[in-house]
Coordinates of C-alpha atoms and ligand atoms in Angstrom, one line a residue:
M21 CA 44.4 15.1 1.2
T22 CA 42.5 17.6 -0.1
R23 CA 38.5 17.0 0.1
G24 CA 35.6 18.9 -2.0
P25 CA 32.9 19.2 -0.4
I26 CA 31.6 17.3 2.4
T27 CA 28.4 15.0 1.6
V28 CA 26.5 13.5 4.0
A29 CA 23.5 11.4 2.7
L30 CA 20.5 10.3 4.4
V31 CA 19.4 6.5 4.3
G32 CA 16.7 4.4 5.7
N33 CA 13.7 2.8 5.6
P34 CA 10.5 4.7 3.8
N35 CA 9.0 6.5 6.5
A36 CA 11.4 6.8 9.0
G37 CA 11.5 10.3 8.8
K38 CA 14.3 11.0 6.5
S39 CA 13.1 14.1 5.0
A40 CA 11.5 15.2 8.3
L41 CA 15.5 15.2 9.9
F42 CA 16.7 16.8 6.1
N43 CA 14.4 19.5 6.5
A44 CA 15.2 20.3 10.0
L45 CA 18.9 20.1 9.3
T46 CA 18.4 22.3 6.7
G47 CA 15.4 24.5 6.4
A48 CA 14.8 23.1 3.0
R49 CA 10.8 21.9 2.6
Q50 CA 10.6 18.9 1.4
K51 CA 7.5 16.6 1.6
I52 CA 7.0 14.6 4.3
A53 CA 4.2 12.7 4.9
N54 CA 3.3 10.0 7.1
Y55 CA 3.1 6.7 4.4
P56 CA 6.5 5.1 2.9
G57 CA 7.7 6.0 -0.9
V58 CA 7.3 10.2 -0.5
T59 CA 10.9 10.7 -1.7
V60 CA 11.0 9.6 -4.6
E61 CA 14.8 11.4 -5.8
R62 CA 17.3 12.6 -4.2
K63 CA 17.6 16.5 -2.7
A64 CA 20.6 18.3 -1.7
G65 CA 20.5 20.9 1.0
R66 CA 23.2 22.6 3.1
M67 CA 23.4 21.9 7.0
T68 CA 26.2 23.6 9.0
L69 CA 28.6 21.2 11.3
A70 CA 29.1 22.2 15.0
S71 CA 32.7 23.5 13.7
G72 CA 31.3 25.8 11.2
E73 CA 31.8 23.7 8.6
Q74 CA 29.2 23.8 5.7
V75 CA 28.0 20.0 4.4
E76 CA 26.0 19.1 1.9
L77 CA 22.9 17.0 3.3
L78 CA 21.3 14.5 0.6
D79 CA 17.5 13.3 1.4
L80 CA 17.2 9.9 -0.6
P81 CA 14.1 8.0 -1.2
G82 CA 13.5 5.0 1.3
S83 CA 14.9 1.7 0.5
Y84 CA 14.6 -1.7 2.4
S85 CA 17.6 -3.0 0.5
L86 CA 20.7 -2.2 -1.5
D87 CA 19.7 -4.5 -3.7
P88 CA 16.7 -2.4 -4.9
T89 CA 13.3 -3.5 -6.5
S90 CA 11.8 -0.3 -7.4
P91 CA 13.3 2.6 -9.3
D92 CA 13.3 4.9 -6.5
E93 CA 15.4 2.3 -4.5
A94 CA 17.7 1.8 -7.4
V95 CA 18.7 6.0 -6.9
T96 CA 19.6 5.6 -3.1
R97 CA 22.1 2.7 -3.8
D98 CA 23.5 4.8 -6.9
V99 CA 24.1 7.5 -4.2
V100 CA 25.4 5.5 -1.9
L101 CA 28.0 3.4 -3.8
G102 CA 28.6 6.2 -5.7
H103 CA 27.2 5.1 -8.9
Q104 CA 25.7 8.3 -9.2
A105 CA 27.0 9.9 -12.8
G106 CA 28.8 13.3 -11.9
Q107 CA 28.3 12.5 -7.9
R108 CA 31.1 11.1 -5.3
K109 CA 30.5 8.8 -3.1
P110 CA 29.0 10.8 0.2
D111 CA 31.6 11.2 3.1
A112 CA 29.1 10.1 5.3
L113 CA 25.8 8.4 6.4
I114 CA 23.0 8.9 8.7
V115 CA 21.1 5.9 8.0
V116 CA 17.2 7.2 10.4
L117 CA 15.9 4.5 12.6
D118 CA 12.5 4.1 13.6
A119 CA 12.2 3.5 17.2
N120 CA 8.8 2.1 17.1
N121 CA 9.8 -0.3 14.3
L122 CA 13.3 -1.2 15.1
E123 CA 13.4 -4.5 14.4
Q124 CA 12.7 -4.2 10.6
H125 CA 14.6 -0.6 10.3
L126 CA 18.2 -2.4 11.7
V127 CA 17.7 -5.0 8.6
F128 CA 18.8 -1.8 6.2
A129 CA 20.6 -0.4 8.6
Q130 CA 23.3 -3.0 8.9
E131 CA 23.7 -3.4 5.1
V132 CA 24.1 0.5 5.1
I133 CA 27.0 0.3 8.0
A134 CA 28.8 -2.7 6.7
L135 CA 29.5 -0.2 3.5
G136 CA 31.8 1.0 5.8
L137 CA 31.2 4.7 5.2
P138 CA 31.4 6.5 8.5
T139 CA 27.7 6.1 9.6
V140 CA 25.8 7.4 12.5
A141 CA 22.1 6.1 13.3
A142 CA 19.2 8.4 13.8
L143 CA 17.0 6.8 16.7
N144 CA 13.9 8.7 15.4
M145 CA 10.9 9.5 16.3
V146 CA 11.4 8.6 20.0
D147 CA 8.6 10.8 21.3
L148 CA 6.1 8.5 19.8
A149 CA 7.7 5.1 21.3
T150 CA 7.8 7.0 24.7
R151 CA 3.9 8.2 24.4
D152 CA 3.6 4.3 23.5
G153 CA 5.4 3.1 26.4
L154 CA 8.9 1.8 25.1
V155 CA 12.1 2.8 26.3
L156 CA 15.2 2.1 24.7
D157 CA 19.3 1.6 25.2
A158 CA 20.7 4.1 22.7
S159 CA 24.0 3.4 24.3
G160 CA 23.5 -0.1 24.0
L161 CA 22.2 -0.3 20.4
E162 CA 25.4 1.7 19.6
A163 CA 27.4 -0.7 20.9
A164 CA 25.7 -3.8 19.2
L165 CA 26.1 -1.5 15.2
G166 CA 29.2 0.0 16.1
V167 CA 28.0 3.6 15.1
P168 CA 27.3 6.6 17.0
V169 CA 23.2 6.5 18.3
V170 CA 21.9 9.9 18.5
E171 CA 18.4 9.9 19.6
T172 CA 16.3 12.5 17.6
V173 CA 12.7 14.2 17.0
A174 CA 13.1 15.4 13.6
V175 CA 9.8 17.0 14.1
R176 CA 10.3 18.4 17.3
R177 CA 13.7 19.3 16.5
R178 CA 15.1 17.3 19.2
G179 CA 18.2 15.9 18.9
L180 CA 19.6 18.0 15.7
P181 CA 22.9 19.4 17.3
E182 CA 24.0 16.1 18.9
L183 CA 23.0 14.4 15.4
A184 CA 25.4 17.0 13.8
A185 CA 28.3 16.7 15.9
A186 CA 28.1 12.9 15.9
V187 CA 28.5 13.4 12.0
G188 CA 31.4 15.8 12.5
R189 CA 33.3 13.3 15.0
T190 CA 32.6 10.5 12.8
I191 CA 34.1 12.2 9.5
D192 CA 37.1 13.2 11.3
A193 CA 37.5 10.1 12.7
H194 CA 37.6 8.2 9.6
P195 CA 39.6 10.1 7.0
D196 CA 39.0 7.6 4.3
H197 CA 36.8 4.7 3.1
A198 CA 37.6 1.6 3.6
P199 CA 34.7 -0.8 2.7
L200 CA 34.4 -3.7 5.3
P201 CA 34.0 -6.5 3.8
S202 CA 30.6 -8.0 4.1
H203 CA 29.4 -11.3 4.6
V204 CA 26.4 -11.5 6.0
D205 CA 23.2 -12.4 4.3
I206 CA 19.8 -11.4 4.7
V207 CA 18.7 -13.7 6.7
E208 CA 21.7 -13.2 9.4
R209 CA 20.8 -9.8 9.3
R210 CA 17.3 -10.3 9.9
V211 CA 18.0 -12.9 12.9
S212 CA 20.9 -10.0 14.3
A213 CA 18.3 -7.5 14.0
R214 CA 15.7 -9.0 16.0
A215 CA 18.4 -9.6 18.5
M216 CA 19.8 -6.0 18.4
A217 CA 16.0 -4.6 18.8
K218 CA 14.9 -7.1 21.5
A219 CA 18.1 -6.1 23.3
A220 CA 17.6 -2.5 22.9
I221 CA 14.7 -2.3 25.1
I222 CA 14.9 -1.3 28.6
S223 CA 11.6 -1.0 29.5
E224 CA 8.1 -1.8 27.4
T225 CA 4.1 -1.3 29.0
R226 CA 2.2 -4.1 28.7
K227 CA 0.0 -3.1 26.2
R228 CA 2.5 -3.0 23.9
R229 CA 4.1 -6.1 24.9
L230 CA 0.6 -7.6 24.5
H231 CA 0.5 -6.5 21.0
R232 CA 3.5 -7.6 19.6
G233 CA 2.6 -11.2 21.6
L234 CA -0.5 -11.0 19.1
D235 CA 1.5 -9.7 16.1
K236 CA 4.0 -12.9 16.9
V237 CA 1.2 -15.3 16.7
L238 CA -0.9 -13.5 14.2
L239 CA 1.7 -13.1 11.7
H240 CA 3.3 -16.5 12.4
P241 CA 4.2 -18.4 9.4
W242 CA 1.5 -20.9 9.8
L243 CA 0.0 -20.4 12.8
G244 CA -1.2 -17.1 11.1
P245 CA -2.4 -18.2 8.2
I246 CA -4.2 -20.9 9.7
I247 CA -6.0 -18.6 12.0
L248 CA -7.3 -16.1 9.1
F249 CA -8.7 -18.9 7.6
A250 CA -10.7 -20.1 10.9
L251 CA -11.8 -16.4 11.2
L252 CA -12.9 -16.3 7.8
F253 CA -14.9 -19.7 8.0
I254 CA -16.9 -18.4 11.4
V255 CA -17.4 -15.5 9.4
F256 CA -19.6 -17.3 7.0
Q257 CA -20.9 -19.7 9.4
A258 CA -22.5 -16.7 11.1
V259 CA -23.8 -15.1 8.0
F260 CA -26.3 -18.2 7.7
A261 CA -26.8 -19.0 11.7
W262 CA -27.4 -15.4 12.7
A263 CA -28.9 -13.7 9.4
T264 CA -32.2 -16.4 9.4
P265 CA -34.3 -14.9 12.1
F266 CA -33.9 -11.3 10.4
A267 CA -34.4 -13.2 7.3
D268 CA -37.4 -14.8 8.1
A269 CA -39.0 -11.8 9.5
L270 CA -38.1 -9.9 6.5
E271 CA -39.3 -12.3 4.2
A272 CA -43.1 -12.4 6.4
G273 CA -43.0 -9.0 6.1
V274 CA -42.7 -9.2 2.3
G275 CA -45.7 -11.6 2.3
I276 CA -48.2 -9.6 4.5
L277 CA -47.2 -6.6 1.9
S278 CA -48.1 -9.1 -1.3
E279 CA -51.2 -10.2 1.1
T280 CA -52.3 -6.5 1.3
A281 CA -51.8 -5.6 -2.3
M282 CA -54.0 -8.6 -3.5
A283 CA -56.3 -7.6 -0.9
V284 CA -57.1 -4.0 -1.6
I285 CA -55.7 -3.6 -5.4
P286 CA -58.6 -5.1 -8.2
A287 CA -57.4 -8.0 -9.7
G288 CA -55.4 -7.1 -13.4
I289 CA -52.6 -5.6 -14.6
V290 CA -51.2 -3.0 -11.7
R291 CA -51.9 -6.1 -9.1
D292 CA -49.7 -8.3 -11.2
A293 CA -46.8 -6.0 -11.8
I294 CA -46.8 -5.1 -8.1
T295 CA -47.3 -8.6 -6.6
E296 CA -45.2 -10.8 -9.3
G297 CA -43.0 -7.4 -10.7
V298 CA -42.1 -5.9 -7.2
L299 CA -43.2 -7.6 -4.5
A300 CA -41.8 -11.2 -5.7
G301 CA -38.9 -10.1 -7.7
V302 CA -37.7 -7.2 -6.1
G303 CA -38.6 -8.6 -2.3
S304 CA -36.0 -11.8 -3.2
V305 CA -33.6 -9.3 -3.3
V306 CA -34.3 -7.3 -0.1
V307 CA -34.6 -10.3 2.1
F308 CA -30.6 -10.7 2.0
L309 CA -29.8 -7.2 3.8
P310 CA -29.1 -9.0 7.2
Q311 CA -26.7 -11.4 5.3
I312 CA -24.6 -8.4 3.8
V313 CA -24.8 -6.5 7.0
I314 CA -23.6 -9.6 8.7
L315 CA -20.8 -9.9 6.6
F316 CA -19.3 -6.3 6.4
F317 CA -19.8 -6.0 10.1
F318 CA -17.1 -8.8 10.2
I319 CA -14.7 -7.2 7.2
L320 CA -15.0 -3.5 8.9
V321 CA -14.1 -4.9 12.3
M322 CA -11.5 -6.9 10.8
E323 CA -10.2 -3.5 9.2
A324 CA -11.0 -1.4 12.0
T325 CA -9.0 -3.3 14.8
G326 CA -5.7 -3.3 12.2
Y327 CA -6.3 -6.9 11.5
M328 CA -6.8 -6.5 7.9
A329 CA -3.8 -5.5 7.3
R330 CA -2.2 -8.1 9.0
A331 CA -4.2 -10.8 6.7
A332 CA -2.9 -8.3 3.7
F333 CA 0.9 -9.3 5.3
L334 CA 0.4 -13.0 5.1
M335 CA -1.5 -12.6 1.6
D336 CA 1.6 -11.8 0.5
R337 CA 3.7 -14.6 0.4
L338 CA 0.7 -16.4 -1.5
M339 CA 0.3 -13.8 -3.8
A340 CA 3.9 -13.9 -4.5
A341 CA 3.7 -17.2 -5.6
V342 CA 1.5 -16.7 -8.4
G343 CA 3.7 -13.8 -9.3
L344 CA 1.0 -11.3 -7.8
S345 CA 2.6 -8.1 -5.1
G346 CA 0.9 -7.9 -2.2
R347 CA -0.1 -4.4 -3.1
S348 CA -2.9 -6.5 -5.0
F349 CA -4.4 -7.3 -2.0
I350 CA -6.6 -4.1 -1.0
P351 CA -7.7 -3.7 -4.1
L352 CA -9.0 -7.6 -4.4
L353 CA -9.9 -7.4 -0.8
S354 CA -12.3 -3.9 -1.8
S355 CA -13.6 -6.3 -4.5
F356 CA -15.2 -8.2 -2.0
A357 CA -18.0 -5.6 -1.7
C358 CA -17.9 -4.9 -5.5
A359 CA -15.4 -4.9 -8.0
I360 CA -15.8 -1.2 -9.6
P361 CA -14.2 0.4 -6.3
G362 CA -12.1 -2.6 -6.7
I363 CA -10.5 -2.3 -10.3
M364 CA -10.3 2.1 -9.6
A365 CA -7.9 1.0 -6.4
T366 CA -5.5 -1.1 -8.6
R367 CA -4.4 2.3 -9.4
S368 CA -2.1 2.6 -6.5
I369 CA 0.0 -0.7 -8.1
A370 CA 2.9 0.5 -9.9
D371 CA 3.7 -2.3 -11.8
P372 CA 1.8 -2.0 -15.3
K373 CA 1.2 -5.6 -15.4
D374 CA 1.0 -6.1 -12.1
R375 CA -2.1 -3.8 -12.5
L376 CA -3.5 -5.7 -15.2
T377 CA -3.5 -9.2 -13.9
T378 CA -5.4 -7.6 -10.7
I379 CA -7.8 -5.6 -12.7
L380 CA -8.4 -8.9 -15.1
I381 CA -9.0 -11.5 -11.8
A382 CA -10.8 -8.4 -9.7
P383 CA -14.4 -10.1 -10.8
L384 CA -13.4 -13.4 -9.2
M385 CA -13.8 -12.0 -5.9
T386 CA -17.5 -12.7 -4.5
C387 CA -18.6 -9.5 -4.6
S388 CA -21.8 -9.0 -2.1
A389 CA -24.2 -8.9 -5.0
R390 CA -23.4 -12.5 -5.8
L391 CA -24.4 -13.3 -1.9
P392 CA -28.0 -13.2 -2.6
V393 CA -27.6 -15.7 -5.3
Y394 CA -26.0 -18.1 -3.3
A395 CA -27.7 -17.7 -0.4
V396 CA -31.4 -18.1 -2.2
I397 CA -29.8 -21.7 -3.8
I398 CA -28.2 -23.0 -0.8
A399 CA -30.7 -22.3 1.4
A400 CA -32.9 -24.0 -1.3
F401 CA -30.7 -27.2 -1.7
I402 CA -28.5 -27.7 1.3
P403 CA -29.7 -29.1 4.3
Q404 CA -29.9 -27.0 7.5
T405 CA -27.3 -29.8 9.2
T406 CA -24.3 -29.8 10.6
V407 CA -21.4 -31.4 9.5
G408 CA -20.2 -32.4 13.2
L409 CA -18.2 -29.9 15.8
G410 CA -21.5 -27.8 15.4
I411 CA -20.0 -26.6 11.9
G412 CA -23.4 -25.7 9.6
L413 CA -23.0 -27.2 6.2
Q414 CA -24.6 -24.3 4.3
G415 CA -22.3 -21.7 6.0
L416 CA -19.7 -24.4 4.8
V417 CA -20.8 -24.4 0.9
L418 CA -20.8 -20.7 0.9
F419 CA -17.3 -20.4 2.4
S420 CA -16.1 -22.9 -0.3
L421 CA -17.8 -20.8 -3.0
Y422 CA -16.0 -17.7 -1.4
I423 CA -12.9 -19.9 -1.8
A424 CA -13.5 -21.3 -5.4
G425 CA -13.8 -17.6 -6.6
I426 CA -9.9 -17.0 -5.2
V427 CA -8.5 -20.2 -5.7
G428 CA -9.8 -19.6 -9.1
A429 CA -8.1 -16.0 -8.9
M430 CA -5.0 -17.3 -7.9
L431 CA -4.7 -19.7 -11.0
V432 CA -5.7 -17.1 -13.4
A433 CA -3.2 -15.0 -12.2
L434 CA -0.5 -17.5 -12.5
V435 CA -1.5 -18.4 -16.1
L436 CA -1.5 -14.5 -17.0
R437 CA 1.6 -13.9 -15.4
R438 CA 3.2 -16.1 -17.7
S439 CA 1.6 -15.5 -20.4
V440 CA -0.6 -11.9 -21.9
A441 CA 1.0 -10.3 -18.6
K442 CA 4.7 -11.6 -18.1
G443 CA 6.5 -10.4 -15.0
Q444 CA 8.3 -11.2 -11.9
A445 CA 6.3 -10.5 -8.5
S446 CA 7.9 -7.2 -6.9
G447 CA 8.6 -7.3 -3.0
F448 CA 5.8 -5.8 -0.5
I449 CA 6.9 -4.4 2.9
M450 CA 3.9 -2.7 4.4
E451 CA 3.9 -0.6 8.0
L452 CA 1.1 -2.7 9.9
P453 CA -0.9 -0.2 11.5
R454 CA -1.5 -0.2 15.6
Y455 CA -4.1 -2.9 17.1
Q456 CA -6.8 -1.1 18.2
W457 CA -10.4 -1.6 19.7
P458 CA -13.3 -0.8 16.9
R459 CA -15.0 2.5 17.4
M460 CA -18.8 1.1 17.7
K461 CA -19.9 4.5 15.7
D462 CA -17.5 3.9 13.0
I463 CA -18.5 0.4 12.4
A464 CA -22.5 1.3 12.6
I465 CA -22.0 4.6 9.9
G466 CA -19.9 1.8 7.5
L467 CA -22.5 -1.2 8.2
W468 CA -25.3 2.2 7.3
Q469 CA -23.3 3.0 3.9
R470 CA -23.5 -0.8 3.2
A471 CA -26.9 -1.1 3.7
W472 CA -27.6 2.1 1.9
I473 CA -26.4 1.0 -1.1
F474 CA -27.7 -2.3 -1.3
L475 CA -30.8 -0.8 -0.4
R476 CA -30.7 1.6 -3.3
R477 CA -29.7 -0.5 -5.9
A478 CA -32.6 -2.7 -5.3
G479 CA -34.9 0.6 -5.1
T480 CA -33.2 1.4 -8.4
I481 CA -31.2 -1.3 -11.2
I482 CA -32.8 -4.1 -9.2
F483 CA -36.5 -2.7 -9.6
M484 CA -36.3 -1.7 -13.1
V485 CA -34.4 -4.7 -14.5
T486 CA -37.3 -6.7 -12.7
V487 CA -40.1 -5.0 -14.4
V488 CA -38.9 -4.7 -17.5
L489 CA -38.3 -8.3 -17.6
W490 CA -41.8 -9.0 -15.5
L491 CA -43.1 -6.9 -18.7
M492 CA -41.5 -8.6 -21.3
L493 CA -42.5 -12.3 -19.0
T494 CA -46.5 -11.2 -19.0
F495 CA -46.6 -10.2 -23.0
P496 CA -47.3 -11.5 -24.9
K497 CA -50.1 -12.7 -23.5
A498 CA -50.2 -17.3 -24.0
G499 CA -53.5 -18.3 -26.1
P500 CA -55.0 -21.2 -24.2
G501 CA -53.3 -24.4 -23.1
E502 CA -50.0 -22.2 -23.7
D503 CA -47.3 -21.8 -21.3
Q504 CA -47.2 -18.4 -20.4
I505 CA -43.4 -18.1 -19.9
D506 CA -42.6 -20.1 -23.4
A507 CA -45.6 -17.4 -24.9
S508 CA -43.4 -13.8 -23.6
F509 CA -40.6 -12.2 -25.5
A510 CA -38.1 -13.0 -22.4
G511 CA -39.0 -16.9 -22.5
T512 CA -38.9 -16.6 -26.4
L513 CA -35.3 -15.3 -25.8
A514 CA -34.7 -17.7 -23.1
N515 CA -35.4 -20.9 -25.1
G516 CA -32.8 -19.8 -27.7
L517 CA -30.4 -19.6 -25.2
A518 CA -31.3 -22.7 -23.4
V519 CA -29.7 -24.6 -26.5
V520 CA -26.8 -22.9 -25.6
V521 CA -26.4 -23.9 -21.6
E522 CA -28.6 -27.2 -22.2
P523 CA -25.1 -29.2 -21.9
I524 CA -24.0 -27.6 -18.4
G525 CA -27.4 -28.8 -16.5
F526 CA -29.2 -25.2 -17.3
N527 CA -33.0 -25.1 -17.5
R528 CA -34.8 -22.7 -19.4
D529 CA -35.8 -20.4 -15.9
M530 CA -31.8 -20.6 -15.2
A531 CA -31.3 -19.3 -18.6
L532 CA -33.2 -16.8 -18.5
A533 CA -32.0 -15.4 -15.3
L534 CA -28.6 -14.7 -16.6
I535 CA -29.1 -12.0 -19.2
P536 CA -31.1 -9.8 -17.0
A537 CA -28.4 -10.6 -13.9
M538 CA -25.7 -9.2 -16.3
A539 CA -27.1 -5.6 -14.6
A540 CA -26.9 -6.9 -11.5
R541 CA -25.9 -9.9 -10.1
E542 CA -28.9 -10.3 -7.7
V543 CA -31.3 -9.8 -10.8
A544 CA -30.5 -13.2 -11.1
V545 CA -32.9 -13.8 -7.9
S546 CA -35.6 -11.6 -8.7
S547 CA -35.9 -12.9 -12.1
L548 CA -36.4 -16.3 -10.8
A549 CA -38.8 -14.9 -8.3
T550 CA -40.7 -13.2 -10.6
T551 CA -40.6 -15.8 -13.3
Y552 CA -42.1 -18.3 -10.7
A553 CA -45.1 -15.8 -9.7
V554 CA -46.1 -15.2 -13.5
A555 CA -46.0 -19.0 -14.8
A556 CA -47.7 -19.9 -11.5
E557 CA -51.1 -21.4 -12.0
N558 CA -52.7 -20.0 -8.9
E559 CA -52.1 -17.8 -6.3
D560 CA -51.3 -19.7 -3.4
E561 CA -49.0 -21.1 -6.1
A562 CA -47.5 -17.7 -6.5
A563 CA -47.6 -16.6 -2.5
Q564 CA -45.0 -20.1 -2.4
A565 CA -41.6 -18.0 -1.2
L566 CA -38.3 -18.9 -4.0
G567 CA -37.0 -21.4 -2.2
V568 CA -39.3 -24.0 -2.6
Q569 CA -40.5 -23.4 -6.1
L570 CA -36.8 -24.0 -6.8
A571 CA -36.5 -26.8 -4.7
R572 CA -39.4 -28.5 -6.6
D573 CA -38.1 -27.5 -10.0
W574 CA -34.7 -28.1 -10.0
S575 CA -32.8 -31.1 -9.0
L576 CA -29.6 -30.8 -6.7
P577 CA -26.8 -30.7 -9.5
M578 CA -28.7 -28.1 -11.7
A579 CA -28.4 -26.3 -8.2
L580 CA -24.9 -26.5 -7.6
S581 CA -24.0 -25.7 -11.6
F582 CA -25.9 -22.9 -11.4
L583 CA -24.0 -22.0 -7.9
A584 CA -20.5 -23.0 -10.0
W585 CA -21.8 -20.2 -13.0
F586 CA -22.0 -17.4 -10.7
V587 CA -18.5 -18.0 -9.0
F588 CA -17.0 -17.3 -12.5
A589 CA -18.8 -15.2 -14.9
P590 CA -18.5 -11.9 -15.4
Q591 CA -20.0 -9.4 -13.6
C592 CA -22.4 -6.7 -14.3
L593 CA -22.1 -4.4 -17.2
S594 CA -20.5 -1.7 -14.6
T595 CA -17.8 -4.1 -14.1
I596 CA -16.9 -4.1 -17.7
A597 CA -17.3 -0.7 -18.4
V598 CA -14.7 0.8 -15.6
A599 CA -12.7 -2.1 -16.8
K600 CA -12.2 -0.5 -19.8
R601 CA -12.1 2.9 -18.9
E602 CA -9.0 1.4 -16.6
T603 CA -7.4 -0.2 -19.3
N604 CA -8.1 2.4 -21.9
G605 CA -9.4 0.0 -24.6
W606 CA -11.2 -2.4 -25.3
K607 CA -9.1 -5.3 -25.6
W608 CA -8.8 -6.1 -22.0
P609 CA -12.9 -6.1 -21.3
A610 CA -13.1 -7.9 -23.6
F611 CA -10.7 -10.5 -23.1
M612 CA -12.1 -10.3 -19.5
L613 CA -15.2 -11.3 -20.7
A614 CA -14.3 -13.9 -22.8
Y615 CA -12.1 -15.7 -20.3
L616 CA -14.8 -15.4 -17.5
F617 CA -17.6 -17.2 -19.4
A618 CA -15.6 -19.8 -20.8
L619 CA -14.5 -20.1 -17.2
A620 CA -18.0 -20.3 -16.2
Y621 CA -19.3 -22.6 -18.6
I622 CA -16.6 -25.0 -18.0
A623 CA -16.9 -25.3 -14.4
A624 CA -20.9 -25.3 -14.8
G625 CA -20.8 -28.3 -17.1
A626 CA -18.1 -30.4 -15.0
T627 CA -20.2 -29.4 -11.5
F628 CA -23.2 -30.9 -13.5
W629 CA -21.9 -33.7 -15.1
I630 CA -19.9 -34.7 -11.9
A631 CA -22.9 -33.7 -9.5
T632 CA -24.7 -36.5 -11.9
A633 CA -22.3 -38.9 -12.3
A634 CA -21.9 -39.0 -8.3
G635 CA -25.9 -39.5 -8.2
L636 CA -26.6 -36.6 -5.9
Ligands
GTP17 N1 6.0 12.7 16.0 C1 7.5 12.2 14.7 N2 7.0 12.2 13.7 C2 7.6 12.1 12.9 C3 9.3 12.1 13.3 N3 10.2 12.3 12.7 C4 9.1 11.7 11.1 N4 7.9 12.1 11.5 C5 6.8 11.8 11.0 O1 6.7 10.6 10.0 C6 6.0 10.9 9.1 C7 7.6 10.5 7.3 O2 8.4 11.2 7.7 P1 8.8 11.5 6.3 O3 10.3 12.6 6.8 O4 8.1 11.8 4.9 O5 9.6 9.9 6.2 P2 11.1 9.5 4.9 O6 11.7 8.8 5.9 O7 11.4 10.9 4.3 O8 10.0 8.7 4.1 P3 10.1 8.0 2.0 O9 10.6 9.6 1.8 O10 8.6 7.4 2.0 O11 10.9 7.0 2.3 C8 5.6 12.2 8.4 O12 4.6 12.0 9.0 C9 6.6 13.2 9.6 O13 6.1 14.3 10.0 C10 9.3 12.3 14.9 O14 10.4 12.4 15.3 N5 8.2 12.0 15.5
MG18 MG1 11.2 11.3 2.5

């Protein structure tokens, strides 16, 4: 039998080091990088076997299965099965395994070996395994897989002659290709991958074992989500419990500034602008700095330790259930800071409908700008009691608001994926980073950045909007016996809007806060503070904390309905603008605006009427 030029193909999971091996074996310069999905098409090169025979070597895109979920995986399947036009089935395969992720990589390796082509396994990246204290048994693995296993370090060219020799021997030993019937399904392959990976370990350091044990618990199908939920719960408890002394100190500081302004600035418009607008308004927002810092402290620690990637892994299943892929997790997670970077991060999502859905639900993740709004209302209306087990009621309510946003987002995604953004969930497998202790310096820098963003917002947009609002509340001046707010420009507008929001329990002052809050969420707090300061009959009343004034003027159902509104209401105008840029038009931002307003209206209304009916 005559053979054409012999073709050997490199296959394996993404990021196994196939392209690095390809370059080392052929002298080519294929792009390699430390993330999955670098190679997206087949590339050919020449390599020389020990016999001096020249063979064609193919570098293929990484793949998790011969049952492809993406176009690049389809390339691999077509080449390996000989379905590629103008290309024979390869004469041999080199399946590349990452020694550090053996269990995961062996799943696909078994599927490849079952094809029955002459196959050699390259146990790659053994240098990293050795560094981490993992020693593997290549010959044991060879017996388990039924194909030669050669240890390699592609980037140091180690094991390459041995690999080429093994390939030559295997081709000679298998003159024809008789596919083995394969009755093994993916679940069985996973089980045997786990057994083989375990059996292949000769020795492992305690640290590595500890990390694996940690993953067993944290990624456990039901224990993992419970731990994640519990952790988040603790975070929100801490946001209230730890922040209180700092927030009180800041509030006292703002109070002192206000008194000083009263004392040194002669009565008049300038003093009012400073005390009612800047100090009452902007000051009421700045006092939430501690809460923001504490929330981001936890987020940064979870990211730095490697836990956040595991949370994404856990969430993948939930996301798939609503038709989203785990790729949406990171954009949605960033949206907890702010929807703008979140929406921009959706660029990493390949599927356009997946991406659109993620953009549309990103505003439902509770951005940090909403934290002051939640915190001020909760502090004013929810008693500082515990509900047993030392669980604070205030933290619990805050946690529920975040959960309400997430649940809302999942439900909306479910609907969107069955209507305007119809599509199937695509699979998502990610490499999990190593666990490590967070570096305090990195955390400190991250916190400083978040704090600075918050303070800069307070000093710019929140400041400007509040001052404009103060002007609109102060003019025109009320006649004798007239209410200053009702007489003002802002009050006139608010009274108009109040007609629309009255059915959901909002009063004039709440309606008034809604419009400027479109510029930045926190402005809802500063505008309430400014409104009450302007409306105050005397200086003592004006000096009262915002919380006291809210508790006096609002009922509990009103407060709850205001909270419900902010869970769903569309975010700031910048978010809408980014959505327009990322979707190339006004259609989707308009849709987003409409559905979020509708949801907010319904949720706030339902909350108000249910709370009222319950006698709260
Ligand atoms: N330390 C070490 N690094 C390696 C080794 N082999 C590959 N790498 C690195 O691993 C990363 C992934 O290598 P690639 O060759 O791009 O992986 P690939 O399998 O082609 O990945 P895809 O094209 O995404 O499927 C790169 O950063 C390589 O430098 C190795 O043996 N040791
Ligand atoms: Mg590659």
